[in-house]
Coordinates of C-alpha atoms and ligand atoms in Angstrom, one line a residue:
X1 CA 176.1 118.9 -118.5
X2 CA 176.6 122.0 -116.3
X3 CA 174.9 125.2 -116.6
X4 CA 178.3 127.1 -117.4
X5 CA 180.2 124.0 -119.5
X6 CA 183.1 125.3 -121.5
X7 CA 182.5 128.8 -120.5
X8 CA 186.3 131.0 -118.9
X9 CA 184.5 133.4 -115.8
X10 CA 186.5 136.2 -114.3
X11 CA 185.7 137.2 -111.1
X12 CA 186.7 139.6 -108.8
X13 CA 186.3 139.8 -105.2
X14 CA 186.5 136.4 -104.9
X15 CA 188.8 135.6 -101.8
X16 CA 185.6 135.8 -99.6
X17 CA 181.9 136.6 -99.6
X18 CA 179.4 136.3 -102.9
X19 CA 182.0 136.0 -105.4
X20 CA 183.7 133.5 -103.9
X21 CA 180.5 131.7 -103.5
X22 CA 180.5 132.1 -107.4
X23 CA 183.3 130.7 -108.2
X24 CA 182.3 127.3 -106.4
X25 CA 179.0 127.0 -108.0
X26 CA 179.7 127.9 -111.1
X27 CA 183.3 125.9 -111.2
X28 CA 180.2 122.9 -110.3
X29 CA 178.3 123.8 -114.0
X30 CA 181.6 123.5 -115.0
X31 CA 183.5 126.6 -115.9
X32 CA 187.0 127.7 -115.7
X33 CA 186.9 130.4 -112.9
X34 CA 189.5 132.9 -112.3
X35 CA 189.5 133.7 -109.0
X36 CA 190.8 137.6 -109.1
X37 CA 191.2 139.0 -105.7
X38 CA 193.4 141.6 -104.1
X39 CA 194.4 139.8 -101.0
X40 CA 196.7 136.4 -101.9
X41 CA 196.0 134.6 -98.7
X42 CA 192.2 134.8 -99.1
X43 CA 192.5 134.6 -103.3
X44 CA 194.4 131.0 -102.5
X45 CA 192.4 129.4 -100.4
X46 CA 189.6 130.0 -102.4
X47 CA 191.2 128.5 -105.1
X48 CA 192.2 125.2 -103.1
X49 CA 189.1 124.8 -101.6
X50 CA 187.4 125.3 -105.4
X51 CA 190.0 122.9 -106.4
X52 CA 189.5 120.0 -103.5
X53 CA 186.4 120.2 -104.5
X54 CA 186.3 118.9 -108.1
X55 CA 186.6 122.2 -110.0
X56 CA 188.8 124.3 -112.6
X57 CA 189.6 127.7 -110.8
X58 CA 193.2 129.5 -110.7
X59 CA 194.1 132.7 -109.0
X60 CA 195.2 136.0 -109.8
X61 CA 196.2 138.8 -107.4
X62 CA 194.4 141.1 -109.2
X63 CA 194.0 144.7 -108.2
X64 CA 190.5 146.1 -110.2
X65 CA 191.2 150.0 -109.2
X66 CA 195.0 150.0 -111.0
X67 CA 195.0 149.9 -114.7
X68 CA 198.0 148.1 -115.5
X69 CA 196.5 145.0 -113.0
X70 CA 193.7 144.8 -114.4
X71 CA 195.3 144.9 -117.9
X72 CA 197.7 141.5 -116.9
X73 CA 195.3 139.8 -114.9
X74 CA 192.5 139.5 -118.6
X75 CA 195.8 138.7 -120.8
X76 CA 197.1 136.3 -117.9
X77 CA 193.7 134.7 -117.8
X78 CA 193.7 134.4 -121.6
X79 CA 196.5 133.1 -121.9
X80 CA 195.8 130.0 -118.6
X81 CA 192.3 130.0 -120.4
X82 CA 192.3 130.2 -123.9
X83 CA 189.2 133.1 -124.1
X84 CA 187.2 134.8 -122.1
X85 CA 183.3 134.2 -121.5
X86 CA 182.0 135.4 -118.2
X87 CA 183.0 138.6 -116.5
X88 CA 181.3 138.6 -113.0
X89 CA 182.4 142.0 -111.2
X90 CA 181.8 141.5 -107.4
X91 CA 185.0 143.3 -106.3
X92 CA 183.1 146.3 -104.0
X93 CA 182.1 146.8 -100.8
X94 CA 181.1 150.2 -98.4
X95 CA 183.1 151.4 -95.5
X96 CA 181.9 152.5 -92.0
X97 CA 183.4 155.8 -92.4
X98 CA 180.7 156.8 -95.0
X99 CA 178.3 159.0 -94.4
X100 CA 176.0 161.3 -95.4
X101 CA 177.2 164.1 -98.0
X102 CA 177.2 166.7 -95.2
X103 CA 179.7 164.6 -92.5
X104 CA 181.9 162.1 -95.3
X105 CA 185.5 163.2 -94.7
X106 CA 186.5 163.3 -98.3
X107 CA 189.1 160.2 -98.1
X108 CA 186.1 158.1 -99.1
X109 CA 185.3 159.3 -102.0
X110 CA 188.6 157.5 -103.8
X111 CA 188.5 154.5 -101.8
X112 CA 184.6 153.3 -102.3
X113 CA 184.5 155.1 -106.2
X114 CA 187.4 154.0 -107.4
X115 CA 186.4 150.1 -105.5
X116 CA 182.9 149.8 -106.6
X117 CA 182.7 152.3 -109.9
X118 CA 186.2 152.2 -111.4
X119 CA 186.8 149.0 -110.7
X120 CA 184.1 147.9 -113.1
X121 CA 184.7 150.0 -115.8
X122 CA 188.1 148.7 -115.9
X123 CA 187.5 145.4 -115.7
X124 CA 185.0 146.5 -118.8
X125 CA 187.7 147.8 -120.3
X126 CA 189.6 145.3 -120.9
X127 CA 187.5 142.3 -120.6
X128 CA 185.0 143.6 -123.5
X129 CA 187.7 143.0 -126.3
X130 CA 188.4 139.5 -125.4
X131 CA 184.8 138.6 -124.9
X132 CA 183.6 139.9 -128.3
X133 CA 186.9 137.6 -129.8
X134 CA 185.1 134.5 -128.2
X135 CA 181.9 135.5 -130.2
X136 CA 180.1 137.3 -126.8
X137 CA 178.9 136.2 -123.4
X138 CA 177.8 138.0 -119.9
X139 CA 178.9 140.6 -117.8
X140 CA 177.5 141.1 -114.4
X141 CA 177.5 143.6 -111.8
X142 CA 177.0 144.1 -108.8
X143 CA 175.0 147.4 -107.4
X144 CA 173.0 147.3 -104.3
X145 CA 169.2 148.0 -102.4
X146 CA 171.0 151.4 -101.5
X147 CA 170.8 153.0 -105.1
X148 CA 167.0 151.6 -105.6
X149 CA 166.1 153.1 -102.5
X150 CA 167.4 156.5 -101.4
X151 CA 166.8 155.8 -97.3
X152 CA 170.2 154.6 -96.9
X153 CA 173.2 156.8 -95.1
X154 CA 176.0 155.8 -96.7
X155 CA 176.2 159.0 -100.3
X156 CA 179.1 157.9 -101.5
X157 CA 178.9 154.0 -102.0
X158 CA 175.1 154.8 -102.6
X159 CA 176.2 157.3 -105.9
X160 CA 178.6 154.6 -106.7
X161 CA 176.3 151.6 -107.5
X162 CA 174.5 154.1 -109.0
X163 CA 177.1 154.8 -111.2
X164 CA 177.1 150.9 -111.4
X165 CA 173.8 150.7 -112.9
X166 CA 174.0 153.3 -115.3
X167 CA 176.6 152.1 -116.8
X168 CA 175.2 148.8 -116.9
X169 CA 172.6 150.3 -119.2
X170 CA 175.1 151.8 -121.2
X171 CA 177.1 148.9 -122.1
X172 CA 174.4 146.7 -122.5
X173 CA 173.4 149.6 -125.2
X174 CA 176.4 149.5 -126.5
X175 CA 177.7 145.8 -126.7
X176 CA 174.1 144.0 -127.9
X177 CA 175.4 144.1 -130.8
X178 CA 178.9 142.3 -129.7
X179 CA 176.5 139.3 -128.7
X180 CA 177.2 140.6 -124.8
X181 CA 174.4 140.6 -122.1
X182 CA 175.6 143.6 -119.3
X183 CA 173.0 143.0 -116.0
X184 CA 173.5 144.8 -112.2
X185 CA 172.3 142.5 -109.2
X186 CA 171.0 145.4 -106.5
X187 CA 171.5 142.8 -103.2
X188 CA 169.7 143.6 -100.2
X189 CA 172.0 142.4 -96.5
X190 CA 174.3 139.2 -97.5
X191 CA 175.2 137.7 -95.2
X192 CA 179.3 137.9 -96.1
X193 CA 182.4 138.1 -93.6
X194 CA 182.2 140.9 -93.9
X195 CA 179.2 142.5 -93.5
X196 CA 178.5 140.1 -90.1
X197 CA 182.2 141.1 -88.8
X198 CA 180.8 144.7 -89.5
X199 CA 177.2 144.4 -88.1
X200 CA 177.8 141.7 -85.8
X201 CA 173.9 139.3 -84.7
X202 CA 172.1 142.2 -85.9
X203 CA 173.0 141.9 -88.9
X204 CA 171.3 138.3 -89.2
X205 CA 168.1 140.0 -87.4
X206 CA 167.7 143.8 -87.7
X207 CA 164.2 144.8 -86.5
X208 CA 165.2 146.3 -83.7
X209 CA 168.9 147.8 -84.5
X210 CA 170.4 151.4 -84.8
X211 CA 171.7 149.8 -88.2
X212 CA 168.0 149.5 -89.6
X213 CA 166.5 152.9 -87.5
X214 CA 169.1 154.7 -89.7
X215 CA 167.6 153.4 -93.0
X216 CA 164.3 154.1 -92.0
X217 CA 163.0 150.5 -92.5
X218 CA 160.7 148.5 -90.7
X219 CA 162.4 145.2 -91.1
X220 CA 159.5 142.2 -90.5
X221 CA 157.9 144.1 -93.3
X222 CA 161.1 142.6 -95.1
X223 CA 161.3 139.0 -94.0
X224 CA 163.1 138.1 -97.5
X225 CA 165.5 141.2 -97.5
X226 CA 168.4 139.4 -95.6
X227 CA 169.9 136.0 -97.6
X228 CA 173.4 134.4 -98.0
X229 CA 175.9 134.0 -100.7
X230 CA 174.6 131.9 -102.5
X231 CA 171.5 133.1 -103.5
X232 CA 172.8 136.1 -105.0
X233 CA 175.5 134.0 -106.7
X234 CA 172.6 132.3 -108.3
X235 CA 171.5 135.0 -109.8
X236 CA 174.6 135.7 -110.9
X237 CA 174.7 132.0 -112.4
X238 CA 171.8 132.5 -114.0
X239 CA 172.6 135.7 -115.5
X240 CA 175.8 134.2 -116.7
X241 CA 174.0 130.6 -118.0
X242 CA 172.4 130.9 -121.4
X243 CA 169.3 130.6 -120.0
X244 CA 169.0 134.6 -119.4
X245 CA 169.9 135.1 -123.0
X246 CA 166.7 137.3 -123.6
X247 CA 168.1 139.2 -120.3
X248 CA 170.7 142.8 -121.1
X249 CA 170.3 146.0 -119.5
X250 CA 168.8 144.4 -116.8
X251 CA 168.6 145.5 -113.2
X252 CA 167.5 142.9 -110.7
X253 CA 167.2 144.0 -106.8
X254 CA 167.6 140.6 -104.9
X255 CA 166.4 142.7 -101.9
X256 CA 163.2 141.0 -100.7
X257 CA 160.9 143.7 -102.2
X258 CA 162.5 147.1 -100.0
X259 CA 163.3 148.9 -102.8
X260 CA 159.5 147.7 -103.8
X261 CA 157.9 148.6 -100.9
Ligands
LIG1 N1 176.7 141.7 -98.6 C1 176.3 142.9 -99.1 O1 175.1 142.4 -98.2 C2 175.4 143.0 -99.7 C3 174.4 144.2 -100.3 C4 174.7 144.9 -101.4 C5 175.7 145.1 -102.6 N2 176.3 144.1 -102.2 C6 177.5 144.1 -103.5 O2 178.4 142.9 -104.0 C7 179.9 142.4 -104.0 C8 180.7 141.7 -103.1 O3 179.8 142.3 -101.6 P1 180.8 140.9 -100.3 O4 179.8 141.5 -99.4 O5 180.3 139.5 -101.2 O6 182.3 141.4 -100.5 P2 183.3 140.9 -99.5 O7 183.6 141.9 -98.9 O8 182.4 139.7 -98.9 O9 184.1 140.7 -100.4 C9 184.6 141.5 -101.9 C10 186.2 140.8 -101.9 O10 186.4 142.0 -102.6 C11 188.0 141.7 -102.4 N3 188.7 143.2 -102.4 C12 189.3 144.5 -102.3 N4 188.7 145.1 -102.3 C13 190.2 144.6 -104.0 C14 190.4 144.6 -105.0 N5 190.4 146.3 -105.1 N6 190.6 144.6 -106.3 C15 190.3 143.0 -106.0 N7 189.8 142.5 -104.9 C16 189.8 143.6 -103.5 C17 188.0 141.3 -101.2 O11 189.6 141.3 -100.5 C18 186.8 140.4 -100.8 O12 188.1 139.2 -100.7 C19 180.2 144.1 -103.5 O13 180.9 144.8 -104.3 C20 179.1 144.8 -102.8 O14 179.3 146.6 -102.9 C21 177.0 143.7 -101.2

């Protein structure tokens, strides 16, 4: 039996990157998955590839920054699959324009806070009542190593991901009696298409790049800090499954030690 057999999962941003990988892994483990994605071409392509692999996934066009869109997507999920057990708040990311507090353009604030923090809030707002109706379940939020370690000059993204950690712990506390576990993952550098396009070759071997110098990291000390989307999707699988039934309010650094030493 699959590790998520019988569960229904709502994955935001599953048109690419970590959540796309999770869509494949979750369905292989028996879950029915909703691909809640802003870009229809990406969402449809993910649905098709999961279905070709024998999984059950449905793309629902969703903008996690818009309350009406999130509300409608959760309602469609329940209408389609009958319930909701797992919410994976994965849509997010930083933009190249993000900088230090004193330099960053204010337009970055609204974009980043909306995508990374408001999106997590809105999906939880409409997802939690459905998970309660299902008798409990799991929420997985995406934070980042940037929120665990000061030396990253993307200050708005850092603040948003710090907010995700605080919200994770607050929700874990509040919804434990409803049998909902809420945990967060803080990845290091994950080689998604977005990251590869943004940092090019330096994402794969960042030892001598400006990026490395900017974040004040001596990369050779962190041989485990760079990973593939499935490395994080597998952590999400564990948190979604009943194997992690003792974990709630946990902030898991999947960063190859970058926040530890
Ligand atoms: N990749 C990394 O190195 C890394 C490191 C730390 C944390 N994270 C976090 O992991 C999560 C996933 O990152 P990724 O690299 O896989 O991202 P990605 O850019 O590969 O995928 C994000 C997906 O979200 C979709 N999306 C964007 N705006 C949306 C919206 N408003 N509503 C719905 N979907 C939307 C995009 O179209 C895209 O398909 C993010 O929260 C990111 O902050 C990533």
